[in-house]
Structure formats: C-alpha cells, structure tokens
C-alpha cells in the first residue's frame, strides 16, 4: 500500500512474588487483618495452594511445580500501593517491571510506556483470564523510552476488578504467540458469586496539585444457585494537573530564538518558568467490567468477560513565549490586553474495550476451551488555544482570506482485533499431559485524518493533524497452531515442551519452540531451567504509520520532521526494506530454596537475544553534497528530514531476578513479614553492527545514533531493588516499602559527544496503613515517596574533552540548556527519567463491604 507523504509536512523545520515452592503473596496475606480476611476470602486472598494459569497451555499446576518464574500479585497488594493506575502499582511491586510518566505528553499521556526486563513495551504480552488483550493504537514517536513501540493499555483495567495478576518472567511465544518475548502479564478477574464493596479514594501531592478522587463498586451475584456467577465493577476517577517546570535560562532562550537578551530577561523576570507546564496531565477515566461463568451441565460451562474504559486527558504543549512567537495574530489574547504569548493544549480521548465469550467442556475425554475475543483501542486528538500560523501568514500576505481557527480536530488512530482460540488438553497417563490448540487473529489499524486546518501548511502550532494522504486503514490476518506436553519423568523431575507455527498474511510464517524443566534436588532445593525461540511480528502501526512529527531540536526549539511508513514510495527510494518479524533466543536458569515453611528464596538468570529488532530510527538529513544519492532522493521528494522503521539491530539482554521472604516473625503480639526482591541488568546492548539501508550508510549516516541506543539500552534502571516490611496487629496493618531505582544513562539529542547524562540511584519509600473500623469497613492511608525523593542527574565525561566541558561553567551551562530545553525540564531532561518527578503524594480510601 503506497501512500504519498505530503511534501509540505516535511519541508518545515513489599513485593508479592512467586517463590519456588511458596507463593510470596501467601506470605503477605498469611496474617491479614481478620475482618478483612473474612470478607475477602473468596476474592483477594491467595490460598495455601495457588493454581497458576500462566506459563503452560497444558494442565494448570501449583506454584510448587512451576518450571518457570511467575510472580503473583493479589488484589490486596495492588490496592496497598496507593497508586492511581495498575501499571504504576506493578512498578512498585515487580522488580523487572518499569514504567514512568514522560515529561512531554501529547498523545503519550494517554498511555505510558512500560516494559519487563528492559525489553520495551512491544515485547510484553497482556492477557485477561488467559486471553489476548488488544494492543494500543498509539505508537510512541517522541524521543523517550519506548520510542517506536506500542503496548496494551493495562491502566484501563480497574484494580477493584482484579483477583490477582500473574507475571511470567520468561519468553513464551511458543505458548501464546507474538509479543511474548520478554514475558506475559495475565490479569485474573474477580469471580466471587456473592458480596461486594464500595471504595472511595482521594489524594494529592505535597505541592497541593495533582488532586485525585475516585469511586468504585464491585459486586458478585450467584447464577442458578451454585452453578455460576456474575461479577461486575464500575470505576470513575479524576486526577488534576501537576506541574514541575524548572526556571528557564535567558541566555539559552536568546541564543535559540535569536531574541534580544533584554527582551527575554524582561519576560522571564515575570515568569521564571516561561509559563511552561510539565508533569502529569489532567485525566478523567470511566471504567466498567464484568466477568461471568455458568455451568450448563454435563461438564459444559459458558463464560464471558468484557471491559470498557473512556479516558480523557488535558495536557499542555511548550508555552509559546512572545520572543518565540511574536504574534498570535490577535486570535488568542483579549483585545486591549498586552500580548504575552500563548500555550496550546492537547486534549486526548481514549476508548479501550475488549470482550471474550467462550465455552469449556469435556469433549470425548479431552478438556476443551473454545473462545472468541474482540477488542480495540481508539484515540482522538484535539488541539486548543493554538493557531495555524501559515494560514494567518497567507491572510497577511493577501493570498488567502481564510483565517485560522483556534481549536483543531487533529485526527486519531484506532486498532481492533478479533481472536478465535481453540485449546484442548488431556492427561494421557499418570505422568504425561498433552495439549494443543489453534489461534486465528484478524487485526485492523487505521489512522484518521484531522480537519484541513490542523494539517494545512505548517499545521496547528504544537501538534500537526494527520494529513489525509497519511490516513488510511490497513489490516492483516494470522493463523497459528501449537502442541506440547508435560512429562513428570519422576516425582522430582518435570519436563514441558511446546512448539508453535504461525503464518501472517503480510510478512510470512514463523516456527518457535520452548523447553522447560524443574528438578527437586531435595525437600528445600529446586532447580529450574528453560530455553526457547520466540518471535514478535511487526505491528500494523509500525508498518503503516506516517506523520509530521513535532519534536524538540536542541538549540533550535520545536521543529517538524517527517516519518514515512515502511511501504511508502519514499521509503522504497531510500532502499528501506519491508519489516520482518523479530526473532529471539531465551535462556532462563533458576534456583529455589525453601529451608522451612516461613523462609524462601529464588534466583533466576536470564539471557535474551533478539535478532532483527525493529527500531524507529533517528532523522536522516541531507549531507549538503549534491552528488550524494541520499541528497538527490530527499531533494526530489521535498524532504528536509525523515525517519522510518527498520529491522536495524541484534540485541542482547542479560540479568538476574531474585526474591527472598521471611514471614510469621513474632513482633509485639503481631506478625511481621520481610521481603527483598530485585532485578539486575548485567548486559543490555547492541550485538554487532547496525543494519542501515545502503543509501543511508553511503552518506555516512545511521538510523541508530547514541541517543537512540541510550533510549533502547540504558534509559531504564540498571537495577531495581524492593525491600518491604508488612506487620499485622489485630485490626491494624502497617507496611513500609523501599524501592531503589538504579542509575540510568542518556545521550540526549544535541548533547556533546564527549558527555553522557547519568541519573543517580535513588530510594523511594512508601508507607501504607490499613485499619478495620468495623468488620465490614476499612480505612487506608498512604504516603508515597515519604522523603520527597525526586530524580537527580549529572554529566559524566566520556574522555578528557568531556571533562573540560564539565570544568567550564559556561560550556556546562550550554549543555544543560540543550537537553532541558533551557531549563524547562530541568529535573528530568527532555527525554524523561527513571521514576516520577512529582515527589511526595498522599492518598486515602474508605472501603465498605456488603
């Protein structure tokens, strides 16, 4: 599908983890508040023996028997974090799971990037009750962690609807198909057939902004006596704007915008932050979900679940100062008042939905499960309090009479999928279980055009709308089959093997496999290992997205560049090959220790190699040499700078996960649980040379520069450690959780090649109190980030020349301005940081059970 990219757009410049032989979630809930325990025993409590539904498509096994590492988070653990959304709750409970709000929002504010084991959001598969959840329609194109990738919106699932979460920390493409290279998150929904709760939530930051409020209802009903259940959750929440803008440098502004220093100083003396707003946007969310099952009889049960979320965000672009934009053409400031610039806003609306219906039955002695899933993610973008400057310039020049609006519909994106699953399994002998199945999936992706004024000429200032030539639907289908078996060779040795074949209509087929094993050396020592080959299909968004992209150019302010899709005529002219699937090799080795009923520990080593990894490359620009083929092609297409997706690199990620727990420690007539868990990334790097298109390479350029490599490999914590203490005393539960975020390293665009930026290791301490006022009423209070810890970075010299810059205050100040947009993003730089910049927050909730 060759689509023309408009030339005009381009010419502008306490951690509940599985412990082998023991559920750590059980340790956390071993002595919960008694009234809470009685009320939630059917929903929140992880029982003595936990059935794990993630990690094998065969018979479900207890965590004692899992040959691969699976973390289990109970509902109680999620709510105890005091975090607003599920992804943030997981960040402070799963050591290899990371996510952070980016300081430059736009569409990214609708869904933050997240990842497991530093592998990016595209390589984590999200399941709901074991069925694939739809991806987001958003592909991250900002210069931030997660650039060029998409993930599912797990923040869309209301926490009160969740029974538990199972996090498989291992490659699982053979079991589940594409996207499961780094791991799988399986969200298990509540299934209680009676009772329910109402929860009211409120919170605020220490700066008295970012105020939060929410109300949720969860209730279960029995169907046909004890033959089934219907459980639903409704949730409404609101989070207000929080901003942490820095003081802006007058010298940097004067240099970037060519304005007299005195003019800049006069404005900044009145508005030291240049009226910029960065932090977290204003958000409203409305969520609804249900889960149901009914036993028809004779071994046949029907089931269904569905979820819907509507999310609206309001965020701010960089403020257009009067020395940056000398006029708003009289459209934005009231007549008779002095002009002081303007601030465009970005308003995004997200609708995320999924539904699954199926039947489980005994089919001639086989356990059979047939289901159909439909899901989608739709996003709509609006820009307000802005102008199309080229339209107004045309009016001033007398070549047009059409004035610019100040509100623009900028278009949007939508993704949908339909998934049919058929799975069968059977215990062939006392020691052998066989399983097999099939999956048929159809995906649709569409870019929706904005109104003409949003993209005409320079487009809406701050966020150009989608051009009609770049807006079109695309689709594909794939078919997959898998088969495998688990074999208990002896009471101590288990082997599980799976093979899978898939065929896609747009890039071909793939065969992958996985072999895992577990050996019980004795009653308290267990060894486990797995090896697998996996794959990840390029997403439709990666294949077909093309747009005009506003980005910060160090030393040049905000400029526009172009992203051409992988099948466009421009990409073909540059010799960009069509995307193919990523292939992975995964190895995991684990050790489990359980010396007694109250103590357990695990250590898991992982090694992940990804071949043909897909990246969104840096902007390719003319060399200035008219004889260069690159310059000739760019000139012929009217392109000043262009980026594209390409299978550019082979990568290697290697590290360790560890978990230790000691529970039932007597303390002041109560019981204390201590937990230590963490992740350490030993290697996360490119393996071999970058595979550049020949024309790009001949021009001495590369799709991957130091900035892109830093975003892929070093922009997430080198290590993360979680140390928690949980104490139950009568009606009171107290917990303290310390999360240590290890260092991250950036090479921001524009930064001198002799320097890098290092974010320092920081500890974030969270405190939670839960108290049962009455048998059915619990009040909770959270202080997150008790000591108001915020990100802190410093320059690191890569050589003697870099040290000279650091030793020169003026040269160092210039570098600081380059990566923080002259101080606007002083705390996190323009590319983001390893944890949130909002600092201390307070939250409280009241839960009533009925």
PDB file of N, CA and C in Angstrom, residues 190-263:
ATOM      1  N   UNK A 190     -11.933 -10.992  39.220  1.00  0.00           N
ATOM      2  CA  UNK A 190     -12.676 -11.497  40.377  1.00  0.00           C
ATOM      3  C   UNK A 190     -13.834 -12.384  39.924  1.00  0.00           C
ATOM      4  N   UNK A 191     -14.088 -13.432  40.725  1.00  0.00           N
ATOM      5  CA  UNK A 191     -15.133 -14.384  40.365  1.00  0.00           C
ATOM      6  C   UNK A 191     -16.023 -14.739  41.554  1.00  0.00           C
ATOM      7  N   UNK A 192     -16.035 -13.856  42.579  1.00  0.00           N
ATOM      8  CA  UNK A 192     -16.904 -14.166  43.725  1.00  0.00           C
ATOM      9  C   UNK A 192     -18.372 -14.059  43.332  1.00  0.00           C
ATOM     10  N   UNK A 193     -19.165 -14.984  43.839  1.00  0.00           N
ATOM     11  CA  UNK A 193     -20.582 -15.077  43.482  1.00  0.00           C
ATOM     12  C   UNK A 193     -21.488 -14.403  44.494  1.00  0.00           C
ATOM     13  N   UNK A 194     -20.919 -13.726  45.463  1.00  0.00           N
ATOM     14  CA  UNK A 194     -21.738 -13.005  46.428  1.00  0.00           C
ATOM     15  C   UNK A 194     -20.896 -11.898  47.054  1.00  0.00           C
ATOM     16  N   UNK A 195     -21.571 -10.928  47.636  1.00  0.00           N
ATOM     17  CA  UNK A 195     -20.885  -9.836  48.305  1.00  0.00           C
ATOM     18  C   UNK A 195     -20.306  -8.831  47.328  1.00  0.00           C
ATOM     19  N   UNK A 196     -19.695  -7.829  47.880  1.00  0.00           N
ATOM     20  CA  UNK A 196     -19.090  -6.796  47.065  1.00  0.00           C
ATOM     21  C   UNK A 196     -18.557  -5.693  47.944  1.00  0.00           C
ATOM     22  N   UNK A 197     -18.192  -4.583  47.324  1.00  0.00           N
ATOM     23  CA  UNK A 197     -17.630  -3.472  48.087  1.00  0.00           C
ATOM     24  C   UNK A 197     -17.801  -2.173  47.331  1.00  0.00           C
ATOM     25  N   UNK A 198     -17.767  -1.089  48.096  1.00  0.00           N
ATOM     26  CA  UNK A 198     -17.727   0.268  47.553  1.00  0.00           C
ATOM     27  C   UNK A 198     -16.481   0.931  48.109  1.00  0.00           C
ATOM     28  N   UNK A 199     -15.675   1.524  47.248  1.00  0.00           N
ATOM     29  CA  UNK A 199     -14.433   2.154  47.677  1.00  0.00           C
ATOM     30  C   UNK A 199     -14.380   3.589  47.185  1.00  0.00           C
ATOM     31  N   UNK A 200     -14.136   4.508  48.114  1.00  0.00           N
ATOM     32  CA  UNK A 200     -13.933   5.919  47.777  1.00  0.00           C
ATOM     33  C   UNK A 200     -12.464   6.258  47.980  1.00  0.00           C
ATOM     34  N   UNK A 201     -11.854   6.973  47.014  1.00  0.00           N
ATOM     35  CA  UNK A 201     -10.437   7.282  47.060  1.00  0.00           C
ATOM     36  C   UNK A 201     -10.208   8.778  46.881  1.00  0.00           C
ATOM     37  N   UNK A 202      -9.161   9.273  47.506  1.00  0.00           N
ATOM     38  CA  UNK A 202      -8.775  10.674  47.334  1.00  0.00           C
ATOM     39  C   UNK A 202      -7.278  10.793  47.555  1.00  0.00           C
ATOM     40  N   UNK A 203      -6.661  11.812  46.943  1.00  0.00           N
ATOM     41  CA  UNK A 203      -5.236  12.011  47.123  1.00  0.00           C
ATOM     42  C   UNK A 203      -4.786  13.349  46.587  1.00  0.00           C
ATOM     43  N   UNK A 204      -3.533  13.713  46.899  1.00  0.00           N
ATOM     44  CA  UNK A 204      -2.968  14.984  46.452  1.00  0.00           C
ATOM     45  C   UNK A 204      -1.456  14.913  46.616  1.00  0.00           C
ATOM     46  N   UNK A 205      -0.716  15.744  45.885  1.00  0.00           N
ATOM     47  CA  UNK A 205       0.733  15.795  46.028  1.00  0.00           C
ATOM     48  C   UNK A 205       1.108  16.812  47.101  1.00  0.00           C
ATOM     49  N   UNK A 206       2.386  16.776  47.494  1.00  0.00           N
ATOM     50  CA  UNK A 206       2.856  17.704  48.517  1.00  0.00           C
ATOM     51  C   UNK A 206       2.846  19.151  48.032  1.00  0.00           C
ATOM     52  N   UNK A 207       2.772  19.350  46.719  1.00  0.00           N
ATOM     53  CA  UNK A 207       2.698  20.704  46.164  1.00  0.00           C
ATOM     54  C   UNK A 207       1.250  21.174  46.026  1.00  0.00           C
ATOM     55  N   UNK A 208       0.337  20.391  46.566  1.00  0.00           N
ATOM     56  CA  UNK A 208      -1.098  20.702  46.543  1.00  0.00           C
ATOM     57  C   UNK A 208      -1.655  20.762  45.123  1.00  0.00           C
ATOM     58  N   UNK A 209      -1.028  20.015  44.221  1.00  0.00           N
ATOM     59  CA  UNK A 209      -1.602  19.852  42.888  1.00  0.00           C
ATOM     60  C   UNK A 209      -1.780  18.362  42.641  1.00  0.00           C
ATOM     61  N   UNK A 210      -2.234  18.004  41.443  1.00  0.00           N
ATOM     62  CA  UNK A 210      -2.436  16.594  41.133  1.00  0.00           C
ATOM     63  C   UNK A 210      -3.490  15.929  41.988  1.00  0.00           C
ATOM     64  N   UNK A 211      -4.473  16.703  42.450  1.00  0.00           N
ATOM     65  CA  UNK A 211      -5.522  16.137  43.286  1.00  0.00           C
ATOM     66  C   UNK A 211      -6.250  15.002  42.590  1.00  0.00           C
ATOM     67  N   UNK A 212      -6.534  13.938  43.356  1.00  0.00           N
ATOM     68  CA  UNK A 212      -7.154  12.743  42.789  1.00  0.00           C
ATOM     69  C   UNK A 212      -8.386  12.362  43.591  1.00  0.00           C
ATOM     70  N   UNK A 213      -9.410  11.923  42.890  1.00  0.00           N
ATOM     71  CA  UNK A 213     -10.595  11.394  43.530  1.00  0.00           C
ATOM     72  C   UNK A 213     -11.166  10.258  42.717  1.00  0.00           C
ATOM     73  N   UNK A 214     -11.763   9.274  43.384  1.00  0.00           N
ATOM     74  CA  UNK A 214     -12.321   8.148  42.650  1.00  0.00           C
ATOM     75  C   UNK A 214     -13.342   7.392  43.466  1.00  0.00           C
ATOM     76  N   UNK A 215     -14.213   6.700  42.769  1.00  0.00           N
ATOM     77  CA  UNK A 215     -15.236   5.881  43.410  1.00  0.00           C
ATOM     78  C   UNK A 215     -15.409   4.618  42.581  1.00  0.00           C
ATOM     79  N   UNK A 216     -15.416   3.465  43.254  1.00  0.00           N
ATOM     80  CA  UNK A 216     -15.604   2.207  42.535  1.00  0.00           C
ATOM     81  C   UNK A 216     -16.565   1.308  43.292  1.00  0.00           C
ATOM     82  N   UNK A 217     -17.264   0.469  42.520  1.00  0.00           N
ATOM     83  CA  UNK A 217     -18.211  -0.501  43.073  1.00  0.00           C
ATOM     84  C   UNK A 217     -17.906  -1.855  42.458  1.00  0.00           C
ATOM     85  N   UNK A 218     -17.771  -2.862  43.297  1.00  0.00           N
ATOM     86  CA  UNK A 218     -17.614  -4.236  42.829  1.00  0.00           C
ATOM     87  C   UNK A 218     -18.667  -5.103  43.513  1.00  0.00           C
ATOM     88  N   UNK A 219     -19.325  -5.978  42.737  1.00  0.00           N
ATOM     89  CA  UNK A 219     -20.364  -6.828  43.321  1.00  0.00           C
ATOM     90  C   UNK A 219     -20.456  -8.129  42.553  1.00  0.00           C
ATOM     91  N   UNK A 220     -20.733  -9.212  43.272  1.00  0.00           N
ATOM     92  CA  UNK A 220     -20.914 -10.510  42.658  1.00  0.00           C
ATOM     93  C   UNK A 220     -22.280 -11.085  42.951  1.00  0.00           C
ATOM     94  N   UNK A 221     -22.818 -11.833  41.995  1.00  0.00           N
ATOM     95  CA  UNK A 221     -24.124 -12.482  42.139  1.00  0.00           C
ATOM     96  C   UNK A 221     -23.985 -13.955  41.767  1.00  0.00           C
ATOM     97  N   UNK A 222     -24.736 -14.791  42.449  1.00  0.00           N
ATOM     98  CA  UNK A 222     -24.801 -16.204  42.088  1.00  0.00           C
ATOM     99  C   UNK A 222     -25.800 -16.382  40.950  1.00  0.00           C
ATOM    100  N   UNK A 223     -25.506 -17.316  40.067  1.00  0.00           N
ATOM    101  CA  UNK A 223     -26.409 -17.644  38.963  1.00  0.00           C
ATOM    102  C   UNK A 223     -26.831 -19.099  39.098  1.00  0.00           C
ATOM    103  N   UNK A 224     -28.121 -19.323  39.092  1.00  0.00           N
ATOM    104  CA  UNK A 224     -28.628 -20.691  39.153  1.00  0.00           C
ATOM    105  C   UNK A 224     -28.201 -21.426  40.399  1.00  0.00           C
ATOM    106  N   UNK A 225     -28.321 -20.757  41.543  1.00  0.00           N
ATOM    107  CA  UNK A 225     -27.850 -21.377  42.776  1.00  0.00           C
ATOM    108  C   UNK A 225     -26.345 -21.326  42.840  1.00  0.00           C
ATOM    109  N   UNK A 226     -25.710 -22.488  42.753  1.00  0.00           N
ATOM    110  CA  UNK A 226     -24.254 -22.525  42.787  1.00  0.00           C
ATOM    111  C   UNK A 226     -23.673 -22.917  41.425  1.00  0.00           C
ATOM    112  N   UNK A 227     -24.446 -22.679  40.362  1.00  0.00           N
ATOM    113  CA  UNK A 227     -23.992 -23.102  39.035  1.00  0.00           C
ATOM    114  C   UNK A 227     -23.161 -22.037  38.323  1.00  0.00           C
ATOM    115  N   UNK A 228     -23.135 -20.819  38.852  1.00  0.00           N
ATOM    116  CA  UNK A 228     -22.364 -19.797  38.170  1.00  0.00           C
ATOM    117  C   UNK A 228     -22.319 -18.503  38.946  1.00  0.00           C
ATOM    118  N   UNK A 229     -21.738 -17.500  38.340  1.00  0.00           N
ATOM    119  CA  UNK A 229     -21.601 -16.197  38.985  1.00  0.00           C
ATOM    120  C   UNK A 229     -21.614 -15.098  37.928  1.00  0.00           C
ATOM    121  N   UNK A 230     -21.926 -13.901  38.382  1.00  0.00           N
ATOM    122  CA  UNK A 230     -21.784 -12.683  37.572  1.00  0.00           C
ATOM    123  C   UNK A 230     -21.167 -11.636  38.483  1.00  0.00           C
ATOM    124  N   UNK A 231     -19.995 -11.130  38.106  1.00  0.00           N
ATOM    125  CA  UNK A 231     -19.275 -10.157  38.925  1.00  0.00           C
ATOM    126  C   UNK A 231     -18.989  -8.921  38.072  1.00  0.00           C
ATOM    127  N   UNK A 232     -19.324  -7.757  38.595  1.00  0.00           N
ATOM    128  CA  UNK A 232     -19.102  -6.536  37.823  1.00  0.00           C
ATOM    129  C   UNK A 232     -18.362  -5.498  38.654  1.00  0.00           C
ATOM    130  N   UNK A 233     -17.706  -4.567  37.967  1.00  0.00           N
ATOM    131  CA  UNK A 233     -17.005  -3.458  38.602  1.00  0.00           C
ATOM    132  C   UNK A 233     -17.255  -2.196  37.796  1.00  0.00           C
ATOM    133  N   UNK A 234     -17.567  -1.109  38.492  1.00  0.00           N
ATOM    134  CA  UNK A 234     -17.704   0.214  37.890  1.00  0.00           C
ATOM    135  C   UNK A 234     -16.755   1.147  38.617  1.00  0.00           C
ATOM    136  N   UNK A 235     -16.001   1.946  37.866  1.00  0.00           N
ATOM    137  CA  UNK A 235     -14.990   2.808  38.474  1.00  0.00           C
ATOM    138  C   UNK A 235     -14.969   4.160  37.758  1.00  0.00           C
ATOM    139  N   UNK A 236     -14.961   5.236  38.528  1.00  0.00           N
ATOM    140  CA  UNK A 236     -14.828   6.590  37.986  1.00  0.00           C
ATOM    141  C   UNK A 236     -13.733   7.302  38.762  1.00  0.00           C
ATOM    142  N   UNK A 237     -12.863   8.008  38.053  1.00  0.00           N
ATOM    143  CA  UNK A 237     -11.755   8.684  38.731  1.00  0.00           C
ATOM    144  C   UNK A 237     -11.385   9.965  37.994  1.00  0.00           C
ATOM    145  N   UNK A 238     -10.717  10.820  38.738  1.00  0.00           N
ATOM    146  CA  UNK A 238     -10.244  12.078  38.173  1.00  0.00           C
ATOM    147  C   UNK A 238      -8.912  12.429  38.833  1.00  0.00           C
ATOM    148  N   UNK A 239      -7.939  12.842  38.022  1.00  0.00           N
ATOM    149  CA  UNK A 239      -6.642  13.302  38.512  1.00  0.00           C
ATOM    150  C   UNK A 239      -6.379  14.671  37.905  1.00  0.00           C
ATOM    151  N   UNK A 240      -6.086  15.648  38.743  1.00  0.00           N
ATOM    152  CA  UNK A 240      -5.846  17.003  38.268  1.00  0.00           C
ATOM    153  C   UNK A 240      -4.391  17.189  37.838  1.00  0.00           C
ATOM    154  N   UNK A 241      -4.159  18.268  37.151  1.00  0.00           N
ATOM    155  CA  UNK A 241      -2.844  18.596  36.630  1.00  0.00           C
ATOM    156  C   UNK A 241      -1.831  18.773  37.754  1.00  0.00           C
ATOM    157  N   UNK A 242      -0.621  18.266  37.532  1.00  0.00           N
ATOM    158  CA  UNK A 242       0.516  18.525  38.419  1.00  0.00           C
ATOM    159  C   UNK A 242       1.686  18.962  37.559  1.00  0.00           C
ATOM    160  N   UNK A 243       2.363  20.021  37.943  1.00  0.00           N
ATOM    161  CA  UNK A 243       3.449  20.565  37.133  1.00  0.00           C
ATOM    162  C   UNK A 243       4.714  20.736  37.960  1.00  0.00           C
ATOM    163  N   UNK A 244       5.875  20.429  37.323  1.00  0.00           N
ATOM    164  CA  UNK A 244       7.179  20.584  37.972  1.00  0.00           C
ATOM    165  C   UNK A 244       8.157  21.267  37.015  1.00  0.00           C
ATOM    166  N   UNK A 245       7.754  22.375  36.445  1.00  0.00           N
ATOM    167  CA  UNK A 245       8.598  23.081  35.483  1.00  0.00           C
ATOM    168  C   UNK A 245       9.771  23.762  36.168  1.00  0.00           C
ATOM    169  N   UNK A 246      10.889  23.853  35.468  1.00  0.00           N
ATOM    170  CA  UNK A 246      12.080  24.485  36.015  1.00  0.00           C
ATOM    171  C   UNK A 246      12.229  25.931  35.558  1.00  0.00           C
ATOM    172  N   UNK A 247      13.164  26.631  36.187  1.00  0.00           N
ATOM    173  CA  UNK A 247      13.467  28.011  35.804  1.00  0.00           C
ATOM    174  C   UNK A 247      14.221  28.010  34.481  1.00  0.00           C
ATOM    175  N   UNK A 248      13.834  28.920  33.595  1.00  0.00           N
ATOM    176  CA  UNK A 248      14.352  28.938  32.230  1.00  0.00           C
ATOM    177  C   UNK A 248      15.548  29.883  32.118  1.00  0.00           C
ATOM    178  N   UNK A 249      16.532  29.482  31.336  1.00  0.00           N
ATOM    179  CA  UNK A 249      17.752  30.262  31.125  1.00  0.00           C
ATOM    180  C   UNK A 249      17.527  31.331  30.069  1.00  0.00           C
ATOM    181  N   UNK A 250      17.766  32.579  30.443  1.00  0.00           N
ATOM    182  CA  UNK A 250      17.597  33.680  29.488  1.00  0.00           C
ATOM    183  C   UNK A 250      18.627  33.599  28.374  1.00  0.00           C
ATOM    184  N   UNK A 251      19.869  33.260  28.708  1.00  0.00           N
ATOM    185  CA  UNK A 251      20.914  33.174  27.694  1.00  0.00           C
ATOM    186  C   UNK A 251      20.584  32.091  26.670  1.00  0.00           C
ATOM    187  N   UNK A 252      20.102  30.939  27.139  1.00  0.00           N
ATOM    188  CA  UNK A 252      19.737  29.872  26.226  1.00  0.00           C
ATOM    189  C   UNK A 252      18.584  30.257  25.318  1.00  0.00           C
ATOM    190  N   UNK A 253      17.587  30.925  25.877  1.00  0.00           N
ATOM    191  CA  UNK A 253      16.443  31.367  25.080  1.00  0.00           C
ATOM    192  C   UNK A 253      16.864  32.370  24.013  1.00  0.00           C
ATOM    193  N   UNK A 254      17.696  33.320  24.410  1.00  0.00           N
ATOM    194  CA  UNK A 254      18.152  34.339  23.462  1.00  0.00           C
ATOM    195  C   UNK A 254      18.917  33.708  22.314  1.00  0.00           C
ATOM    196  N   UNK A 255      19.744  32.705  22.642  1.00  0.00           N
ATOM    197  CA  UNK A 255      20.517  32.033  21.606  1.00  0.00           C
ATOM    198  C   UNK A 255      19.626  31.212  20.687  1.00  0.00           C
ATOM    199  N   UNK A 256      18.670  30.468  21.246  1.00  0.00           N
ATOM    200  CA  UNK A 256      17.816  29.590  20.435  1.00  0.00           C
ATOM    201  C   UNK A 256      16.886  30.363  19.518  1.00  0.00           C
ATOM    202  N   UNK A 257      16.303  31.433  20.041  1.00  0.00           N
ATOM    203  CA  UNK A 257      15.253  32.123  19.297  1.00  0.00           C
ATOM    204  C   UNK A 257      15.708  33.428  18.662  1.00  0.00           C
ATOM    205  N   UNK A 258      16.986  33.780  18.836  1.00  0.00           N
ATOM    206  CA  UNK A 258      17.510  34.980  18.206  1.00  0.00           C
ATOM    207  C   UNK A 258      16.873  36.257  18.704  1.00  0.00           C
ATOM    208  N   UNK A 259      16.415  36.243  19.950  1.00  0.00           N
ATOM    209  CA  UNK A 259      15.752  37.421  20.525  1.00  0.00           C
ATOM    210  C   UNK A 259      16.746  38.210  21.363  1.00  0.00           C
ATOM    211  N   UNK A 260      16.592  39.534  21.447  1.00  0.00           N
ATOM    212  CA  UNK A 260      17.470  40.328  22.313  1.00  0.00           C
ATOM    213  C   UNK A 260      17.408  39.812  23.747  1.00  0.00           C
ATOM    214  N   UNK A 261      18.559  39.713  24.393  1.00  0.00           N
ATOM    215  CA  UNK A 261      18.626  39.198  25.748  1.00  0.00           C
ATOM    216  C   UNK A 261      17.759  40.008  26.699  1.00  0.00           C
ATOM    217  N   UNK A 262      17.715  41.317  26.503  1.00  0.00           N
ATOM    218  CA  UNK A 262      16.915  42.163  27.394  1.00  0.00           C
ATOM    219  C   UNK A 262      15.430  41.831  27.298  1.00  0.00           C
ATOM    220  N   UNK A 263      14.964  41.508  26.089  1.00  0.00           N
ATOM    221  CA  UNK A 263      13.558  41.150  25.901  1.00  0.00           C
ATOM    222  C   UNK A 263      13.238  39.829  26.607  1.00  0.00           C
TER     223      UNK A 263
END
